Amino acid sequence: MLDRVPGEANLYIGGLFTLKSKEALKEANITHVLSVLTLPLDKALFEDYKHLAIDIDDDEDADIIQHFPACNAFIREGLDGGGVLVH
């Protein structure tokens, strides 16, 4: 499922299986994918996109804030003429 974040930006949130919906991603003009998870990733899913993977546990003690600058820069780059999927 591909859910657009409210607002004017071409920013979407979805699960890992969203990457298999190639037609929906194309229609949404997704050019960048930000992955925030610790699972091993099938690189073939990302071959059509610029990809940033943040390897972090889904745990309340995980220091996700340290990754904000890189994630924000990646999202800004993706929104400049394209779209971003965060999963």
mmCIF file of N, CA and C in Angstrom:
data_model
loop_
_atom_site.group_PDB
_atom_site.id
_atom_site.type_symbol
_atom_site.label_atom_id
_atom_site.label_comp_id
_atom_site.label_asym_id
_atom_site.label_seq_id
_atom_site.Cartn_x
_atom_site.Cartn_y
_atom_site.Cartn_z
ATOM 1 N N MET A 1 0.841 -1.177 0.000
ATOM 2 C CA MET A 1 0.000 0.000 0.000
ATOM 3 C C MET A 1 0.888 1.243 0.000
ATOM 4 N N LEU A 2 0.509 2.207 -0.796
ATOM 5 C CA LEU A 2 1.272 3.441 -0.952
ATOM 6 C C LEU A 2 0.424 4.598 -0.427
ATOM 7 N N ASP A 3 0.835 5.178 0.699
ATOM 8 C CA ASP A 3 0.074 6.272 1.322
ATOM 9 C C ASP A 3 0.837 7.572 1.197
ATOM 10 N N ARG A 4 0.180 8.562 0.601
ATOM 11 C CA ARG A 4 0.799 9.875 0.459
ATOM 12 C C ARG A 4 0.710 10.638 1.774
ATOM 13 N N VAL A 5 1.809 11.252 2.156
ATOM 14 C CA VAL A 5 1.837 12.090 3.346
ATOM 15 C C VAL A 5 1.073 13.370 3.022
ATOM 16 N N PRO A 6 0.174 13.813 3.892
ATOM 17 C CA PRO A 6 -0.599 15.024 3.599
ATOM 18 C C PRO A 6 0.310 16.225 3.321
ATOM 19 N N GLY A 7 -0.082 17.015 2.353
ATOM 20 C CA GLY A 7 0.679 18.198 1.976
ATOM 21 C C GLY A 7 0.985 18.187 0.496
ATOM 22 N N GLU A 8 1.823 19.102 0.083
ATOM 23 C CA GLU A 8 2.132 19.273 -1.331
ATOM 24 C C GLU A 8 3.282 18.397 -1.819
ATOM 25 N N ALA A 9 4.093 17.896 -0.913
ATOM 26 C CA ALA A 9 5.275 17.119 -1.301
ATOM 27 C C ALA A 9 4.879 15.754 -1.847
ATOM 28 N N ASN A 10 5.680 15.246 -2.743
ATOM 29 C CA ASN A 10 5.471 13.925 -3.330
ATOM 30 C C ASN A 10 6.172 12.892 -2.443
ATOM 31 N N LEU A 11 5.681 12.780 -1.198
ATOM 32 C CA LEU A 11 6.287 11.945 -0.164
ATOM 33 C C LEU A 11 5.282 10.879 0.254
ATOM 34 N N TYR A 12 5.735 9.626 0.250
ATOM 35 C CA TYR A 12 4.863 8.497 0.528
ATOM 36 C C TYR A 12 5.460 7.615 1.618
ATOM 37 N N ILE A 13 4.554 6.932 2.315
ATOM 38 C CA ILE A 13 4.944 5.942 3.313
ATOM 39 C C ILE A 13 4.287 4.630 2.919
ATOM 40 N N GLY A 14 5.048 3.563 3.022
ATOM 41 C CA GLY A 14 4.497 2.251 2.697
ATOM 42 C C GLY A 14 5.360 1.166 3.292
ATOM 43 N N GLY A 15 4.874 -0.042 3.214
ATOM 44 C CA GLY A 15 5.617 -1.185 3.714
ATOM 45 C C GLY A 15 6.599 -1.703 2.675
ATOM 46 N N LEU A 16 7.367 -2.675 3.068
ATOM 47 C CA LEU A 16 8.357 -3.270 2.189
ATOM 48 C C LEU A 16 7.711 -3.841 0.931
ATOM 49 N N PHE A 17 6.530 -4.414 1.053
ATOM 50 C CA PHE A 17 5.865 -5.016 -0.101
ATOM 51 C C PHE A 17 5.392 -3.981 -1.109
ATOM 52 N N THR A 18 5.354 -2.721 -0.721
ATOM 53 C CA THR A 18 5.003 -1.646 -1.649
ATOM 54 C C THR A 18 5.972 -1.616 -2.822
ATOM 55 N N LEU A 19 7.210 -2.010 -2.591
ATOM 56 C CA LEU A 19 8.230 -1.997 -3.643
ATOM 57 C C LEU A 19 7.914 -2.957 -4.779
ATOM 58 N N LYS A 20 7.032 -3.894 -4.551
ATOM 59 C CA LYS A 20 6.642 -4.833 -5.596
ATOM 60 C C LYS A 20 5.534 -4.266 -6.476
ATOM 61 N N SER A 21 4.977 -3.124 -6.087
ATOM 62 C CA SER A 21 3.921 -2.465 -6.861
ATOM 63 C C SER A 21 4.557 -1.457 -7.810
ATOM 64 N N LYS A 22 5.302 -1.955 -8.770
ATOM 65 C CA LYS A 22 6.088 -1.096 -9.668
ATOM 66 C C LYS A 22 5.226 -0.066 -10.392
ATOM 67 N N GLU A 23 4.037 -0.455 -10.821
ATOM 68 C CA GLU A 23 3.177 0.474 -11.561
ATOM 69 C C GLU A 23 2.720 1.625 -10.663
ATOM 70 N N ALA A 24 2.359 1.329 -9.429
ATOM 71 C CA ALA A 24 1.935 2.373 -8.487
ATOM 72 C C ALA A 24 3.090 3.324 -8.187
ATOM 73 N N LEU A 25 4.297 2.773 -8.040
ATOM 74 C CA LEU A 25 5.463 3.619 -7.783
ATOM 75 C C LEU A 25 5.774 4.503 -8.985
ATOM 76 N N LYS A 26 5.601 3.966 -10.165
ATOM 77 C CA LYS A 26 5.825 4.757 -11.379
ATOM 78 C C LYS A 26 4.804 5.887 -11.482
ATOM 79 N N GLU A 27 3.534 5.577 -11.226
ATOM 80 C CA GLU A 27 2.476 6.592 -11.264
ATOM 81 C C GLU A 27 2.718 7.692 -10.234
ATOM 82 N N ALA A 28 3.305 7.337 -9.102
ATOM 83 C CA ALA A 28 3.590 8.312 -8.040
ATOM 84 C C ALA A 28 4.907 9.050 -8.283
ATOM 85 N N ASN A 29 5.606 8.709 -9.371
ATOM 86 C CA ASN A 29 6.887 9.323 -9.728
ATOM 87 C C ASN A 29 7.939 9.129 -8.633
ATOM 88 N N ILE A 30 7.958 7.937 -8.036
ATOM 89 C CA ILE A 30 8.938 7.628 -7.002
ATOM 90 C C ILE A 30 10.310 7.465 -7.651
ATOM 91 N N THR A 31 11.264 8.244 -7.177
ATOM 92 C CA THR A 31 12.640 8.180 -7.677
ATOM 93 C C THR A 31 13.618 7.749 -6.585
ATOM 94 N N HIS A 32 13.207 7.924 -5.326
ATOM 95 C CA HIS A 32 14.064 7.647 -4.180
ATOM 96 C C HIS A 32 13.313 6.773 -3.173
ATOM 97 N N VAL A 33 14.034 5.842 -2.559
ATOM 98 C CA VAL A 33 13.451 4.984 -1.532
ATOM 99 C C VAL A 33 14.354 5.015 -0.306
ATOM 100 N N LEU A 34 13.748 5.339 0.824
ATOM 101 C CA LEU A 34 14.446 5.355 2.111
ATOM 102 C C LEU A 34 13.955 4.169 2.923
ATOM 103 N N SER A 35 14.849 3.252 3.247
ATOM 104 C CA SER A 35 14.514 2.065 4.029
ATOM 105 C C SER A 35 15.043 2.235 5.444
ATOM 106 N N VAL A 36 14.180 2.030 6.414
ATOM 107 C CA VAL A 36 14.582 2.125 7.822
ATOM 108 C C VAL A 36 14.188 0.805 8.481
ATOM 109 N N LEU A 37 15.131 -0.152 8.475
ATOM 110 C CA LEU A 37 14.864 -1.474 9.003
ATOM 111 C C LEU A 37 16.154 -2.273 9.104
ATOM 112 N N THR A 38 16.076 -3.399 9.760
ATOM 113 C CA THR A 38 17.264 -4.236 9.912
ATOM 114 C C THR A 38 17.204 -5.518 9.083
ATOM 115 N N LEU A 39 16.153 -5.701 8.352
ATOM 116 C CA LEU A 39 16.020 -6.910 7.536
ATOM 117 C C LEU A 39 16.992 -6.895 6.368
ATOM 118 N N PRO A 40 17.435 -8.068 5.943
ATOM 119 C CA PRO A 40 18.245 -8.106 4.720
ATOM 120 C C PRO A 40 17.362 -7.699 3.542
ATOM 121 N N LEU A 41 17.907 -6.911 2.640
ATOM 122 C CA LEU A 41 17.120 -6.366 1.534
ATOM 123 C C LEU A 41 17.513 -6.996 0.210
ATOM 124 N N ASP A 42 16.514 -7.278 -0.612
ATOM 125 C CA ASP A 42 16.735 -7.783 -1.963
ATOM 126 C C ASP A 42 17.088 -6.577 -2.842
ATOM 127 N N LYS A 43 18.338 -6.467 -3.218
ATOM 128 C CA LYS A 43 18.805 -5.301 -3.968
ATOM 129 C C LYS A 43 18.058 -5.118 -5.287
ATOM 130 N N ALA A 44 17.510 -6.184 -5.845
ATOM 131 C CA ALA A 44 16.763 -6.083 -7.100
ATOM 132 C C ALA A 44 15.525 -5.198 -6.941
ATOM 133 N N LEU A 45 14.967 -5.129 -5.751
ATOM 134 C CA LEU A 45 13.793 -4.283 -5.518
ATOM 135 C C LEU A 45 14.103 -2.800 -5.694
ATOM 136 N N PHE A 46 15.369 -2.438 -5.556
ATOM 137 C CA PHE A 46 15.749 -1.024 -5.545
ATOM 138 C C PHE A 46 16.487 -0.584 -6.800
ATOM 139 N N GLU A 47 16.654 -1.463 -7.764
ATOM 140 C CA GLU A 47 17.499 -1.139 -8.912
ATOM 141 C C GLU A 47 16.980 0.028 -9.746
ATOM 142 N N ASP A 48 15.702 0.344 -9.672
ATOM 143 C CA ASP A 48 15.147 1.462 -10.437
ATOM 144 C C ASP A 48 15.122 2.771 -9.658
ATOM 145 N N TYR A 49 15.654 2.767 -8.438
ATOM 146 C CA TYR A 49 15.541 3.924 -7.552
ATOM 147 C C TYR A 49 16.880 4.245 -6.910
ATOM 148 N N LYS A 50 17.030 5.500 -6.529
ATOM 149 C CA LYS A 50 18.143 5.843 -5.644
ATOM 150 C C LYS A 50 17.704 5.371 -4.261
ATOM 151 N N HIS A 51 18.606 4.710 -3.538
ATOM 152 C CA HIS A 51 18.204 4.049 -2.296
ATOM 153 C C HIS A 51 19.143 4.407 -1.146
ATOM 154 N N LEU A 52 18.548 4.693 -0.005
ATOM 155 C CA LEU A 52 19.291 4.886 1.238
ATOM 156 C C LEU A 52 18.719 3.920 2.263
ATOM 157 N N ALA A 53 19.575 3.089 2.836
ATOM 158 C CA ALA A 53 19.147 2.129 3.853
ATOM 159 C C ALA A 53 19.729 2.524 5.202
ATOM 160 N N ILE A 54 18.864 2.648 6.186
ATOM 161 C CA ILE A 54 19.261 2.931 7.558
ATOM 162 C C ILE A 54 19.026 1.650 8.356
ATOM 163 N N ASP A 55 20.103 1.047 8.803
ATOM 164 C CA ASP A 55 20.038 -0.216 9.540
ATOM 165 C C ASP A 55 19.880 0.097 11.020
ATOM 166 N N ILE A 56 18.629 0.015 11.493
ATOM 167 C CA ILE A 56 18.354 0.342 12.888
ATOM 168 C C ILE A 56 17.202 -0.531 13.382
ATOM 169 N N ASP A 57 17.310 -0.969 14.618
ATOM 170 C CA ASP A 57 16.266 -1.794 15.216
ATOM 171 C C ASP A 57 15.040 -0.956 15.553
ATOM 172 N N ASP A 58 13.870 -1.578 15.445
ATOM 173 C CA ASP A 58 12.620 -0.942 15.856
ATOM 174 C C ASP A 58 12.496 -1.143 17.366
ATOM 175 N N ASP A 59 13.212 -0.299 18.086
ATOM 176 C CA ASP A 59 13.338 -0.441 19.530
ATOM 177 C C ASP A 59 13.352 0.958 20.150
ATOM 178 N N GLU A 60 12.712 1.118 21.276
ATOM 179 C CA GLU A 60 12.636 2.442 21.899
ATOM 180 C C GLU A 60 13.993 2.993 22.309
ATOM 181 N N ASP A 61 14.986 2.139 22.459
ATOM 182 C CA ASP A 61 16.324 2.588 22.837
ATOM 183 C C ASP A 61 17.211 2.900 21.638
ATOM 184 N N ALA A 62 16.729 2.638 20.433
ATOM 185 C CA ALA A 62 17.530 2.900 19.230
ATOM 186 C C ALA A 62 17.690 4.405 19.035
ATOM 187 N N ASP A 63 18.882 4.819 18.687
ATOM 188 C CA ASP A 63 19.186 6.243 18.509
ATOM 189 C C ASP A 63 18.909 6.662 17.054
ATOM 190 N N ILE A 64 17.639 6.799 16.727
ATOM 191 C CA ILE A 64 17.256 7.140 15.357
ATOM 192 C C ILE A 64 17.600 8.597 15.023
ATOM 193 N N ILE A 65 17.673 9.447 16.024
ATOM 194 C CA ILE A 65 17.937 10.871 15.795
ATOM 195 C C ILE A 65 19.265 11.092 15.080
ATOM 196 N N GLN A 66 20.247 10.250 15.335
ATOM 197 C CA GLN A 66 21.545 10.409 14.683
ATOM 198 C C GLN A 66 21.442 10.290 13.162
ATOM 199 N N HIS A 67 20.382 9.666 12.665
ATOM 200 C CA HIS A 67 20.212 9.457 11.227
ATOM 201 C C HIS A 67 19.380 10.558 10.554
ATOM 202 N N PHE A 68 18.777 11.450 11.328
ATOM 203 C CA PHE A 68 17.905 12.475 10.762
ATOM 204 C C PHE A 68 18.586 13.361 9.718
ATOM 205 N N PRO A 69 19.793 13.866 9.958
ATOM 206 C CA PRO A 69 20.406 14.735 8.937
ATOM 207 C C PRO A 69 20.559 14.039 7.576
ATOM 208 N N ALA A 70 21.040 12.816 7.565
ATOM 209 C CA ALA A 70 21.212 12.090 6.299
ATOM 210 C C ALA A 70 19.865 11.783 5.657
ATOM 211 N N CYS A 71 18.888 11.384 6.469
ATOM 212 C CA CYS A 71 17.561 11.078 5.937
ATOM 213 C C CYS A 71 16.893 12.326 5.378
ATOM 214 N N ASN A 72 16.994 13.431 6.097
ATOM 215 C CA ASN A 72 16.385 14.678 5.625
ATOM 216 C C ASN A 72 17.015 15.133 4.318
ATOM 217 N N ALA A 73 18.318 15.040 4.207
ATOM 218 C CA ALA A 73 19.000 15.432 2.962
ATOM 219 C C ALA A 73 18.573 14.531 1.812
ATOM 220 N N PHE A 74 18.457 13.237 2.057
ATOM 221 C CA PHE A 74 18.047 12.290 1.030
ATOM 222 C C PHE A 74 16.617 12.579 0.573
ATOM 223 N N ILE A 75 15.728 12.831 1.518
ATOM 224 C CA ILE A 75 14.334 13.129 1.178
ATOM 225 C C ILE A 75 14.248 14.434 0.385
ATOM 226 N N ARG A 76 14.966 15.459 0.803
ATOM 227 C CA ARG A 76 14.963 16.740 0.061
ATOM 228 C C ARG A 76 15.447 16.533 -1.370
ATOM 229 N N GLU A 77 16.518 15.756 -1.522
ATOM 230 C CA GLU A 77 17.046 15.473 -2.864
ATOM 231 C C GLU A 77 15.984 14.770 -3.717
ATOM 232 N N GLY A 78 15.290 13.808 -3.135
ATOM 233 C CA GLY A 78 14.280 13.067 -3.868
ATOM 234 C C GLY A 78 13.070 13.894 -4.248
ATOM 235 N N LEU A 79 12.712 14.841 -3.399
ATOM 236 C CA LEU A 79 11.551 15.687 -3.683
ATOM 237 C C LEU A 79 11.843 16.743 -4.726
ATOM 238 N N ASP A 80 13.101 16.964 -5.026
ATOM 239 C CA ASP A 80 13.479 17.941 -6.032
ATOM 240 C C ASP A 80 13.331 17.319 -7.432
ATOM 241 N N GLY A 81 12.091 17.257 -7.896
ATOM 242 C CA GLY A 81 11.825 16.729 -9.229
ATOM 243 C C GLY A 81 11.357 15.294 -9.263
ATOM 244 N N GLY A 82 11.173 14.676 -8.108
ATOM 245 C CA GLY A 82 10.729 13.290 -8.080
ATOM 246 C C GLY A 82 9.848 13.041 -6.882
ATOM 247 N N GLY A 83 9.885 11.821 -6.411
ATOM 248 C CA GLY A 83 9.087 11.438 -5.249
ATOM 249 C C GLY A 83 9.883 10.484 -4.381
ATOM 250 N N VAL A 84 9.467 10.386 -3.132
ATOM 251 C CA VAL A 84 10.189 9.572 -2.145
ATOM 252 C C VAL A 84 9.216 8.627 -1.459
ATOM 253 N N LEU A 85 9.635 7.377 -1.366
ATOM 254 C CA LEU A 85 8.928 6.381 -0.571
ATOM 255 C C LEU A 85 9.783 6.085 0.653
ATOM 256 N N VAL A 86 9.179 6.212 1.838
ATOM 257 C CA VAL A 86 9.854 5.857 3.090
ATOM 258 C C VAL A 86 9.184 4.599 3.602
ATOM 259 N N HIS A 87 9.983 3.610 3.898
ATOM 260 C CA HIS A 87 9.426 2.373 4.475
ATOM 261 C C HIS A 87 10.371 1.837 5.527
#
